[in-house]
mmCIF file with all atom_site columns, C-alpha atoms in Angstrom:
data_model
loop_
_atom_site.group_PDB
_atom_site.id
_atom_site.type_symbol
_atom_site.label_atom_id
_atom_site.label_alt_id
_atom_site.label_comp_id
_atom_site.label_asym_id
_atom_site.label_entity_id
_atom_site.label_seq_id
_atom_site.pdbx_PDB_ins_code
_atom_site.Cartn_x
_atom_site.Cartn_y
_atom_site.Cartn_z
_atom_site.occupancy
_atom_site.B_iso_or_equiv
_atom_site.pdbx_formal_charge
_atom_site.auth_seq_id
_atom_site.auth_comp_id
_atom_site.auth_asym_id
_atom_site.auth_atom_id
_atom_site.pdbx_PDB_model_num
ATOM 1   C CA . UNK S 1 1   ? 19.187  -5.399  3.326   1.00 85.00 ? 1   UNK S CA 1
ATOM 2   C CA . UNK S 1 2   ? 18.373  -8.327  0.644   1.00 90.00 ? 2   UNK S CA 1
ATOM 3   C CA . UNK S 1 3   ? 16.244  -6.198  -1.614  1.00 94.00 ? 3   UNK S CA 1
ATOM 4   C CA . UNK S 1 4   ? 15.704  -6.748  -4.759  1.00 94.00 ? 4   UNK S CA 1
ATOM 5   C CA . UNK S 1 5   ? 17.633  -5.825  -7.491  1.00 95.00 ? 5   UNK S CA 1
ATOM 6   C CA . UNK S 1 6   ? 15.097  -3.526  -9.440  1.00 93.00 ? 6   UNK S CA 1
ATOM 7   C CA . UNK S 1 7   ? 14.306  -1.610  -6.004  1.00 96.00 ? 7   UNK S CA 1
ATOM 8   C CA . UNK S 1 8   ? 18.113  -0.500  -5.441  1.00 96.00 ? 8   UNK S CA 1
ATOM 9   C CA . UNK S 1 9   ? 18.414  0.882   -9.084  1.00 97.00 ? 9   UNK S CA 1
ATOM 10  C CA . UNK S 1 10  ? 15.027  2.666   -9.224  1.00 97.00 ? 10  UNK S CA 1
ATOM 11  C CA . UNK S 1 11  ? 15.875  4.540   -5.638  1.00 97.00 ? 11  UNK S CA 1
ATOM 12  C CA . UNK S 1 12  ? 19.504  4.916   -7.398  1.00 97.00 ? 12  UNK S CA 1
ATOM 13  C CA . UNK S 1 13  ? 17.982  6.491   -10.557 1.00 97.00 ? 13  UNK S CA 1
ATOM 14  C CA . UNK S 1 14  ? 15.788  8.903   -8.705  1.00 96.00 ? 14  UNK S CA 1
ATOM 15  C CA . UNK S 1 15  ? 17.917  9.967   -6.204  1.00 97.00 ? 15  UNK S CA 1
ATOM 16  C CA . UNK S 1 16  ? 16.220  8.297   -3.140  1.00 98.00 ? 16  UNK S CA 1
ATOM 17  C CA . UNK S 1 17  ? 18.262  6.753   -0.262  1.00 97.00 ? 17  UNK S CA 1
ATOM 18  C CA . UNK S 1 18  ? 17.266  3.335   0.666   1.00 97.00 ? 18  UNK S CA 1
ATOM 19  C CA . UNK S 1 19  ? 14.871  3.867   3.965   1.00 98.00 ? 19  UNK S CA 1
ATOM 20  C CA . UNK S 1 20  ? 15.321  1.345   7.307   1.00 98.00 ? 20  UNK S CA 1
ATOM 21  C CA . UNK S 1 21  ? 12.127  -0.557  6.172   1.00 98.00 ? 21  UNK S CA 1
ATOM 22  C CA . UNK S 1 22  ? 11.252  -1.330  2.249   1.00 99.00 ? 22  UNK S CA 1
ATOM 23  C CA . UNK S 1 23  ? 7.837   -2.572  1.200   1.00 99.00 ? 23  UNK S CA 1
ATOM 24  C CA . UNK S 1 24  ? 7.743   -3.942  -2.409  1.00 99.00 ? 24  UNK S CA 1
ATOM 25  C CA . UNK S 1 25  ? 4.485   -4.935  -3.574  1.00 99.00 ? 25  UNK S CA 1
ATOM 26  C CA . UNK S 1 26  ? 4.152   -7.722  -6.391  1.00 99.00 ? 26  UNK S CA 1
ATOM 27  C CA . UNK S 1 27  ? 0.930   -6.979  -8.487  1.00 99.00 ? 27  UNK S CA 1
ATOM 28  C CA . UNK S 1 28  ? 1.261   -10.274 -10.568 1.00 99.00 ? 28  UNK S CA 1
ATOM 29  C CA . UNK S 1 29  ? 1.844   -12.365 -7.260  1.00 99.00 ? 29  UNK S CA 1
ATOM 30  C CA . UNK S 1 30  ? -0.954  -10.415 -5.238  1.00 99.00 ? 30  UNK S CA 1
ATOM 31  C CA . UNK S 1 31  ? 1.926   -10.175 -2.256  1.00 99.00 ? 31  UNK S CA 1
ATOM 32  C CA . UNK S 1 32  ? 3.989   -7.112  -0.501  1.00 99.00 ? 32  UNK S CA 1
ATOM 33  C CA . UNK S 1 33  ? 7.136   -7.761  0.995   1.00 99.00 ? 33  UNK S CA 1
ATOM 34  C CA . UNK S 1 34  ? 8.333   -5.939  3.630   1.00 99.00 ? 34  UNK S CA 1
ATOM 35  C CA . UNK S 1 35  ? 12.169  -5.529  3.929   1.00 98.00 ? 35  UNK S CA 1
ATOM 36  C CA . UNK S 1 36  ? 13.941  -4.796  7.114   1.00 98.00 ? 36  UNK S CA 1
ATOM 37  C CA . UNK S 1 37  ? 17.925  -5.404  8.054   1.00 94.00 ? 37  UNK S CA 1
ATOM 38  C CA . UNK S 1 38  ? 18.855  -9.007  6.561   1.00 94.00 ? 38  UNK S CA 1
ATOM 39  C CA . UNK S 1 39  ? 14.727  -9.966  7.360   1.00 97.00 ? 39  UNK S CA 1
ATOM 40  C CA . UNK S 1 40  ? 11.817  -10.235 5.043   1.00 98.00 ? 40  UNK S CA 1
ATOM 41  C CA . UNK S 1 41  ? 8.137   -10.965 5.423   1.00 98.00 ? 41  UNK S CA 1
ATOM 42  C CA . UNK S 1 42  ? 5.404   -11.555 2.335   1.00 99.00 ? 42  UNK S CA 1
ATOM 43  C CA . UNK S 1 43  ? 2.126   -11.091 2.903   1.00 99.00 ? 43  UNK S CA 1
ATOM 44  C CA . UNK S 1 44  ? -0.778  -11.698 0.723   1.00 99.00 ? 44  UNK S CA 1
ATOM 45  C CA . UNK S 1 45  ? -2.184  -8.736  -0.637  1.00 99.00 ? 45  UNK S CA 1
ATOM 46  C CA . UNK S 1 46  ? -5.023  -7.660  -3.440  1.00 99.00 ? 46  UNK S CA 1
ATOM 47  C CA . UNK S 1 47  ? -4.499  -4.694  -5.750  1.00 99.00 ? 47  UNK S CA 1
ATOM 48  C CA . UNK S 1 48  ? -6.591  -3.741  -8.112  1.00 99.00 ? 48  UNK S CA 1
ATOM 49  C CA . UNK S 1 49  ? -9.100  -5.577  -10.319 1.00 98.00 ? 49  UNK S CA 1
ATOM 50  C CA . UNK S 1 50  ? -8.381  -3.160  -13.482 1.00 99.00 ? 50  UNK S CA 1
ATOM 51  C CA . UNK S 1 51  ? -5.013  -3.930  -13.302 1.00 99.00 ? 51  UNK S CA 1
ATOM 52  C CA . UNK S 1 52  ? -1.934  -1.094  -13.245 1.00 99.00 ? 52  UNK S CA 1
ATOM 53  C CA . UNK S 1 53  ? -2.227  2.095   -14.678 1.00 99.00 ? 53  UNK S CA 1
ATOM 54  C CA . UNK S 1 54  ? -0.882  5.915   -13.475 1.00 98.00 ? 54  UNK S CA 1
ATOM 55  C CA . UNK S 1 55  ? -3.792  7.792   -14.459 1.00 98.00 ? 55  UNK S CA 1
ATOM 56  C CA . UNK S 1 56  ? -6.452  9.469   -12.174 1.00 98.00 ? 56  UNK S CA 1
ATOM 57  C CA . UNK S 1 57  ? -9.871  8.148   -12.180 1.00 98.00 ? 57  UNK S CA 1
ATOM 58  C CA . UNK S 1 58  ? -9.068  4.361   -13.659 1.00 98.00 ? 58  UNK S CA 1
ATOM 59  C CA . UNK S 1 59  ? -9.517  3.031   -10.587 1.00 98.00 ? 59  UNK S CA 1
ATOM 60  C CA . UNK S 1 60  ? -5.696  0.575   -11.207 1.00 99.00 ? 60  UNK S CA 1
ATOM 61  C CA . UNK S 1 61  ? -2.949  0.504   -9.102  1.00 99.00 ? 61  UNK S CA 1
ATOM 62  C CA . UNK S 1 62  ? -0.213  2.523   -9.848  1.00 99.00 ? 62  UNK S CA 1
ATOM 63  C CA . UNK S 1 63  ? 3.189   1.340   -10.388 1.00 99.00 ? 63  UNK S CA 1
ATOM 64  C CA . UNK S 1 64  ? 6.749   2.617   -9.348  1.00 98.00 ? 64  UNK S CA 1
ATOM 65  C CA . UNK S 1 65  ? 8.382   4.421   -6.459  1.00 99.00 ? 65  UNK S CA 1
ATOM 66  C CA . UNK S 1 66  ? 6.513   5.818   -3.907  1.00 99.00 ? 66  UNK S CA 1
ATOM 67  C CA . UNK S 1 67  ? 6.776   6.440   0.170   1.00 99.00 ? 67  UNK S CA 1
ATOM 68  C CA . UNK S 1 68  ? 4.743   6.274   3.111   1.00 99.00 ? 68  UNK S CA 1
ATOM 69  C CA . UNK S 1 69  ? 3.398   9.649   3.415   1.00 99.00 ? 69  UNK S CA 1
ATOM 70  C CA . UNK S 1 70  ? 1.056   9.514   5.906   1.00 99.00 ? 70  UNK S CA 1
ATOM 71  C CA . UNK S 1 71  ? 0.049   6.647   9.065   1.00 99.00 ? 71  UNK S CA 1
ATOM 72  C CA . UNK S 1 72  ? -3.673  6.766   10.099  1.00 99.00 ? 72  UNK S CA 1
ATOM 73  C CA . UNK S 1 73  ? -5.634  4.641   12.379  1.00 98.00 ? 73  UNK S CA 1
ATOM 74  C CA . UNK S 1 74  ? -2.392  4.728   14.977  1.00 97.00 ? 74  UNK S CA 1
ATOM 75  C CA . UNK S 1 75  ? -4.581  2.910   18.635  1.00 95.00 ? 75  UNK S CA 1
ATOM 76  C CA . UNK S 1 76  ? -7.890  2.524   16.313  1.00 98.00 ? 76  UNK S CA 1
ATOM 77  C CA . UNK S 1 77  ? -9.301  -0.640  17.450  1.00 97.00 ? 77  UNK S CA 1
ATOM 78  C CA . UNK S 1 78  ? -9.830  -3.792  15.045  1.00 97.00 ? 78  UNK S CA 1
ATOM 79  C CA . UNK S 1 79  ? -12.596 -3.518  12.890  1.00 97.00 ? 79  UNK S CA 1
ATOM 80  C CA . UNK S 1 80  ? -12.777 0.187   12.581  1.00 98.00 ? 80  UNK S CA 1
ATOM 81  C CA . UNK S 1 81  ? -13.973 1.739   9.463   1.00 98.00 ? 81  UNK S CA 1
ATOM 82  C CA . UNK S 1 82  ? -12.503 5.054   7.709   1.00 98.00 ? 82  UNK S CA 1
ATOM 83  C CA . UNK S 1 83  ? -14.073 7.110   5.659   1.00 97.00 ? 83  UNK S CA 1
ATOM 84  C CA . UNK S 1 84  ? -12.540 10.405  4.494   1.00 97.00 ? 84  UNK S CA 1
ATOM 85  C CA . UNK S 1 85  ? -9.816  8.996   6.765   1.00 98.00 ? 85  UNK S CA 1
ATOM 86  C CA . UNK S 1 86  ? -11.416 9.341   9.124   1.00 98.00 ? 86  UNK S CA 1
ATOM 87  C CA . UNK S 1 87  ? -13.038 6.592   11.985  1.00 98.00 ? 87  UNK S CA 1
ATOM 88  C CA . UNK S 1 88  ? -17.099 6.315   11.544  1.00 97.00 ? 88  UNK S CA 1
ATOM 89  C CA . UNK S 1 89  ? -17.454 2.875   13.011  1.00 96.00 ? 89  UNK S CA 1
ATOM 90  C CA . UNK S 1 90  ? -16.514 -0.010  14.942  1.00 95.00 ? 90  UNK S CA 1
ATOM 91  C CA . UNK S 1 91  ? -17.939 -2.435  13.251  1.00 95.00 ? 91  UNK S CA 1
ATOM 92  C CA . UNK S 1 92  ? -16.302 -3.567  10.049  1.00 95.00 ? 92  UNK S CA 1
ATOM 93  C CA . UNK S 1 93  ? -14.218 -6.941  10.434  1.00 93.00 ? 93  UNK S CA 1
ATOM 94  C CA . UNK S 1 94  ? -16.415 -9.309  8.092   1.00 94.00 ? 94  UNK S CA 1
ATOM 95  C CA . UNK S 1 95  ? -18.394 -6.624  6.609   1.00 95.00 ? 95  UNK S CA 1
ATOM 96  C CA . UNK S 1 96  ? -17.809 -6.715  2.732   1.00 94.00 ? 96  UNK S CA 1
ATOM 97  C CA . UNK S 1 97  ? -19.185 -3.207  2.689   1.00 94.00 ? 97  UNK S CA 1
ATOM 98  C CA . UNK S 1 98  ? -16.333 -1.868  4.842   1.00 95.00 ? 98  UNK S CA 1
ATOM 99  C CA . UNK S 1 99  ? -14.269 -0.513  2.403   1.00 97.00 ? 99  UNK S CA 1
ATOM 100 C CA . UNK S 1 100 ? -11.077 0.617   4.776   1.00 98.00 ? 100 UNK S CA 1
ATOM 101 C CA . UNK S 1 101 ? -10.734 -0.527  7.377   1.00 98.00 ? 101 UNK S CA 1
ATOM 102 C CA . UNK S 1 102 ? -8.043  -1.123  10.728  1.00 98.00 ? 102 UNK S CA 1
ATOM 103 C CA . UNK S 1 103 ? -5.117  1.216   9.688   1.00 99.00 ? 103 UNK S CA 1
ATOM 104 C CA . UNK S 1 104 ? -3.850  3.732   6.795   1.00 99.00 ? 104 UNK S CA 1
ATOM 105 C CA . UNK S 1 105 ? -0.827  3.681   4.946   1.00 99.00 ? 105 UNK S CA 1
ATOM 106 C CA . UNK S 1 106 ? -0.812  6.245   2.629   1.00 99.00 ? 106 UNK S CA 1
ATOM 107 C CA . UNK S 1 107 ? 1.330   7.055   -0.309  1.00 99.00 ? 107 UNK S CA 1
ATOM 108 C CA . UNK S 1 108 ? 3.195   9.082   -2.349  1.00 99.00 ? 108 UNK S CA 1
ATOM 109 C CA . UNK S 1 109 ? 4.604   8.845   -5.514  1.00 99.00 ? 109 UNK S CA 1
ATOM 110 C CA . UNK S 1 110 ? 8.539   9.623   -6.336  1.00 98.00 ? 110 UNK S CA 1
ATOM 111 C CA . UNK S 1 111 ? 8.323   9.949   -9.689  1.00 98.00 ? 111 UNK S CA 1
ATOM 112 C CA . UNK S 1 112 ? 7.511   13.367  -11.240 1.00 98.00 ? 112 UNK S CA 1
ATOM 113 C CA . UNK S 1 113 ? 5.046   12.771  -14.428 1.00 98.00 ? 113 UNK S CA 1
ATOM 114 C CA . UNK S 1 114 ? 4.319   8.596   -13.792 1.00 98.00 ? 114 UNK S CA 1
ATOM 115 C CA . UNK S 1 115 ? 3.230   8.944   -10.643 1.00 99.00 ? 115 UNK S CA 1
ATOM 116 C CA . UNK S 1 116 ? 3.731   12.506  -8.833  1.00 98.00 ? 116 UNK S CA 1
ATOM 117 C CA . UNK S 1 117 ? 1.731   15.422  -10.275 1.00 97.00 ? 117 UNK S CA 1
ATOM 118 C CA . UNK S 1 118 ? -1.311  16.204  -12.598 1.00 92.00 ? 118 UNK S CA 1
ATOM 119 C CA . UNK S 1 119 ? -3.121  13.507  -13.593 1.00 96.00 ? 119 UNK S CA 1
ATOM 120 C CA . UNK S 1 120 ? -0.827  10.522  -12.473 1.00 98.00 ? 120 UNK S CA 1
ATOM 121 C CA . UNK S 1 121 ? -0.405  11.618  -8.817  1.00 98.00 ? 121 UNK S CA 1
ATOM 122 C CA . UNK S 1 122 ? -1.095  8.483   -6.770  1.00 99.00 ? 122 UNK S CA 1
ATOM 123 C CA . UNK S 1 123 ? -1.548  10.627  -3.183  1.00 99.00 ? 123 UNK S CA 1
ATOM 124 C CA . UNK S 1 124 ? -4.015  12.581  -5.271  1.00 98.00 ? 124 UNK S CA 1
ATOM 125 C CA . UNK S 1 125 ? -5.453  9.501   -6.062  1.00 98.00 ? 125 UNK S CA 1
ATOM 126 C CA . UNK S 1 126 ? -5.837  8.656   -2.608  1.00 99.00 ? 126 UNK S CA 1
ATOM 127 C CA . UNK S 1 127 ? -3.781  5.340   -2.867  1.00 99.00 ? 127 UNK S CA 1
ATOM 128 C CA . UNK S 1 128 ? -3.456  3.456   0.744   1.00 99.00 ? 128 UNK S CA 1
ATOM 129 C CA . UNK S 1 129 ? -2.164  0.414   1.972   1.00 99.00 ? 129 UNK S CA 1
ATOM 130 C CA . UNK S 1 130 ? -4.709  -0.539  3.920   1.00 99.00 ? 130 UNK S CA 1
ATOM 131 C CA . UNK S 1 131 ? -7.350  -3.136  6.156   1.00 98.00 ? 131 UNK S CA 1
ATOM 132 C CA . UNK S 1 132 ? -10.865 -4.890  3.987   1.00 98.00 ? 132 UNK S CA 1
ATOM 133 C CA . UNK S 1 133 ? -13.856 -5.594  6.020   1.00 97.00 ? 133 UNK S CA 1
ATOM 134 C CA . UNK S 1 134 ? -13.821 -8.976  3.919   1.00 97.00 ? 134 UNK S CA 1
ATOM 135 C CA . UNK S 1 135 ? -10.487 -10.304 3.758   1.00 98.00 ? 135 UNK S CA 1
ATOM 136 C CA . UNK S 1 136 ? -11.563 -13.400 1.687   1.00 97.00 ? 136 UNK S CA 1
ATOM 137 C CA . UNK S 1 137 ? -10.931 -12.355 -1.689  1.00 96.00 ? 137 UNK S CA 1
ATOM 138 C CA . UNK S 1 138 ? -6.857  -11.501 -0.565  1.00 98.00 ? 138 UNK S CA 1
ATOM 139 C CA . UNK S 1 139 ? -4.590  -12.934 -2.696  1.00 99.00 ? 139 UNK S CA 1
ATOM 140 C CA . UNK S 1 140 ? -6.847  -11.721 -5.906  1.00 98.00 ? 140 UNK S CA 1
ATOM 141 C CA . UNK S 1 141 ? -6.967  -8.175  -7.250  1.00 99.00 ? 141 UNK S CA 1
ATOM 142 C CA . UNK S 1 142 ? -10.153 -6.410  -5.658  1.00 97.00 ? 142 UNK S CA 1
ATOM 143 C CA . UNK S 1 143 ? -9.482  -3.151  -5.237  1.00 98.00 ? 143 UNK S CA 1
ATOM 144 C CA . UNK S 1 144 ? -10.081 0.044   -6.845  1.00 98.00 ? 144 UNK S CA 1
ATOM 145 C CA . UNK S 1 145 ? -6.352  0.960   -6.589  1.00 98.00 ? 145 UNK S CA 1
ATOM 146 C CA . UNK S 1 146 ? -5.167  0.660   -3.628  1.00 99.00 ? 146 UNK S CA 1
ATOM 147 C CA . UNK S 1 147 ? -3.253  -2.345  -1.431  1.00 99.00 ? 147 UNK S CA 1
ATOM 148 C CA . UNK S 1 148 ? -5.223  -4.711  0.837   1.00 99.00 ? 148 UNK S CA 1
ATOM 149 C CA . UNK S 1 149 ? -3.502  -6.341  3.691   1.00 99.00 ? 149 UNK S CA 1
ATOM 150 C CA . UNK S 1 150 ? -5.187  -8.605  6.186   1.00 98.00 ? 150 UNK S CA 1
ATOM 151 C CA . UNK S 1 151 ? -5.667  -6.849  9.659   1.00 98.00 ? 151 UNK S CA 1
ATOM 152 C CA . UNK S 1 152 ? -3.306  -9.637  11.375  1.00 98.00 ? 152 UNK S CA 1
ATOM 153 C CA . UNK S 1 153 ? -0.957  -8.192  9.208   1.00 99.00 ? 153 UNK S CA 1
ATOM 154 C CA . UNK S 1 154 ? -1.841  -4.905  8.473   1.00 99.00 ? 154 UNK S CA 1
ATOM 155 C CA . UNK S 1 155 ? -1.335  -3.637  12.064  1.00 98.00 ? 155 UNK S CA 1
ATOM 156 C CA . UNK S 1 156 ? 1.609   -5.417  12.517  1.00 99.00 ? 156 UNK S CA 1
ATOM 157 C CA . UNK S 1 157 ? 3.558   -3.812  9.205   1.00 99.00 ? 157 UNK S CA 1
ATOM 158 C CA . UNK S 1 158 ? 1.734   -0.417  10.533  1.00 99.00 ? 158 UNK S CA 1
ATOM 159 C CA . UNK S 1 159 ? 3.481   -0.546  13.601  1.00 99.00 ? 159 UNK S CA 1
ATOM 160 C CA . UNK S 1 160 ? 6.727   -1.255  12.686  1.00 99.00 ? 160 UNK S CA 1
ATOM 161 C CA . UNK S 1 161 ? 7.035   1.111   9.818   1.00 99.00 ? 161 UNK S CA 1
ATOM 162 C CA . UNK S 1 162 ? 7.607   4.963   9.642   1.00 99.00 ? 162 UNK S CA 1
ATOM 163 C CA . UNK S 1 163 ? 6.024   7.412   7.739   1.00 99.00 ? 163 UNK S CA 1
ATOM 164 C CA . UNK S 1 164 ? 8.850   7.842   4.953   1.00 99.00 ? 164 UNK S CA 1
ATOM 165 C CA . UNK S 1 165 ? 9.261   4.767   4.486   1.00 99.00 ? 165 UNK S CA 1
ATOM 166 C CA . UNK S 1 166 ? 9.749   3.800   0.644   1.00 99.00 ? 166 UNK S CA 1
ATOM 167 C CA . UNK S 1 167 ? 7.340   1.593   -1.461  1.00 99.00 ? 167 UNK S CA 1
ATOM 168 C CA . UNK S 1 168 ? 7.735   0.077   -4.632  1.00 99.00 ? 168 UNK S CA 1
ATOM 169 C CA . UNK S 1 169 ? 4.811   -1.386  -6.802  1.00 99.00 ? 169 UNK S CA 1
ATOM 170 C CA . UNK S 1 170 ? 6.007   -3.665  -9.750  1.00 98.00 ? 170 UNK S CA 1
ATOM 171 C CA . UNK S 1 171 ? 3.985   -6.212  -12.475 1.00 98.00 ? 171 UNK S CA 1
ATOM 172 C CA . UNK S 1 172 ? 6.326   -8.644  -11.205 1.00 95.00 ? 172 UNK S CA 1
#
């Protein structure tokens, strides 16, 4: 796998074996890159618009290592809305009040005290990977924390991922 440097010593450092598929999310480019074999694919993405930051409540997207936890939305058709993660309507591609939409991907944090437990814990935080009813501010931050993804790619990276999988979120 041709992952970056800095992903192969922070899995080293924490004791984390390097999972089939990577994802390594660029705050400063707006992108996530998703590793797999000797392939890579980066998408634009939008994080959020108050920047990085660990702790609970300051609406930023958290850095370091973390893993898929969970996959929601698995057969949910385009457009759908979540809420509480769960589906409450059909209707959200183009909607800027759809919030999440098309598919889940949420994560975990690997690292006890910056982003796993009390106040930093990004599943806590409820930090996804996931669709935007409007996907025209992508490449921008414009989130509240988590990762947007455009549904033509969303669903793609959704499908081809497992839950386990390990993500990294860097400044650079």
């Amino acid at each position: 796998m041709n992952l970056p440097t800095a992903f192969m010593e922070v899995c080293e450092q924490h004791g984390h074996t390097l999972t089939e598929h990577c994802l390594h999310v660029r705050v400063a480019a707006q992108t996530l890159t998703h590793y797999h074999g000797d392939q890579s694919n980066t998408l634009t993405a939008s994080t959020a618009v108050n920047g990085t930051g660990q702790q609970a409540g300051s609406f930023q997207t958290p850095l370091g290592l973390h893993r898929v936890c969970e996959k929601i939305g698995d057969n949910e058709p385009v457009g759908t809305v979540f809420k509480g993660r769960q589906p409450i309507r059909r209707d959200g591609k183009g909607d800027p009040t759809a919030m999440i939409t098309d598919r889940i991907l949420w994560l975990e944090g690997l690292e006890p005290g910056f982003n796993s437990g009390y106040e930093v814990d990004s599943r806590q935080r409820y930090i996804y990977i996931h669709g935007i009813g409007d996907e025209s501010r992508l490449g921008q931050p414009n989130s509240q924390g988590c990762i947007h993804l455009g549904t033509a790619n969303l669903i793609p990276l959704f499908d081809a991922i497992p839950e386990g999988t390990l993500v990294l979120i860097t400044e650079n």
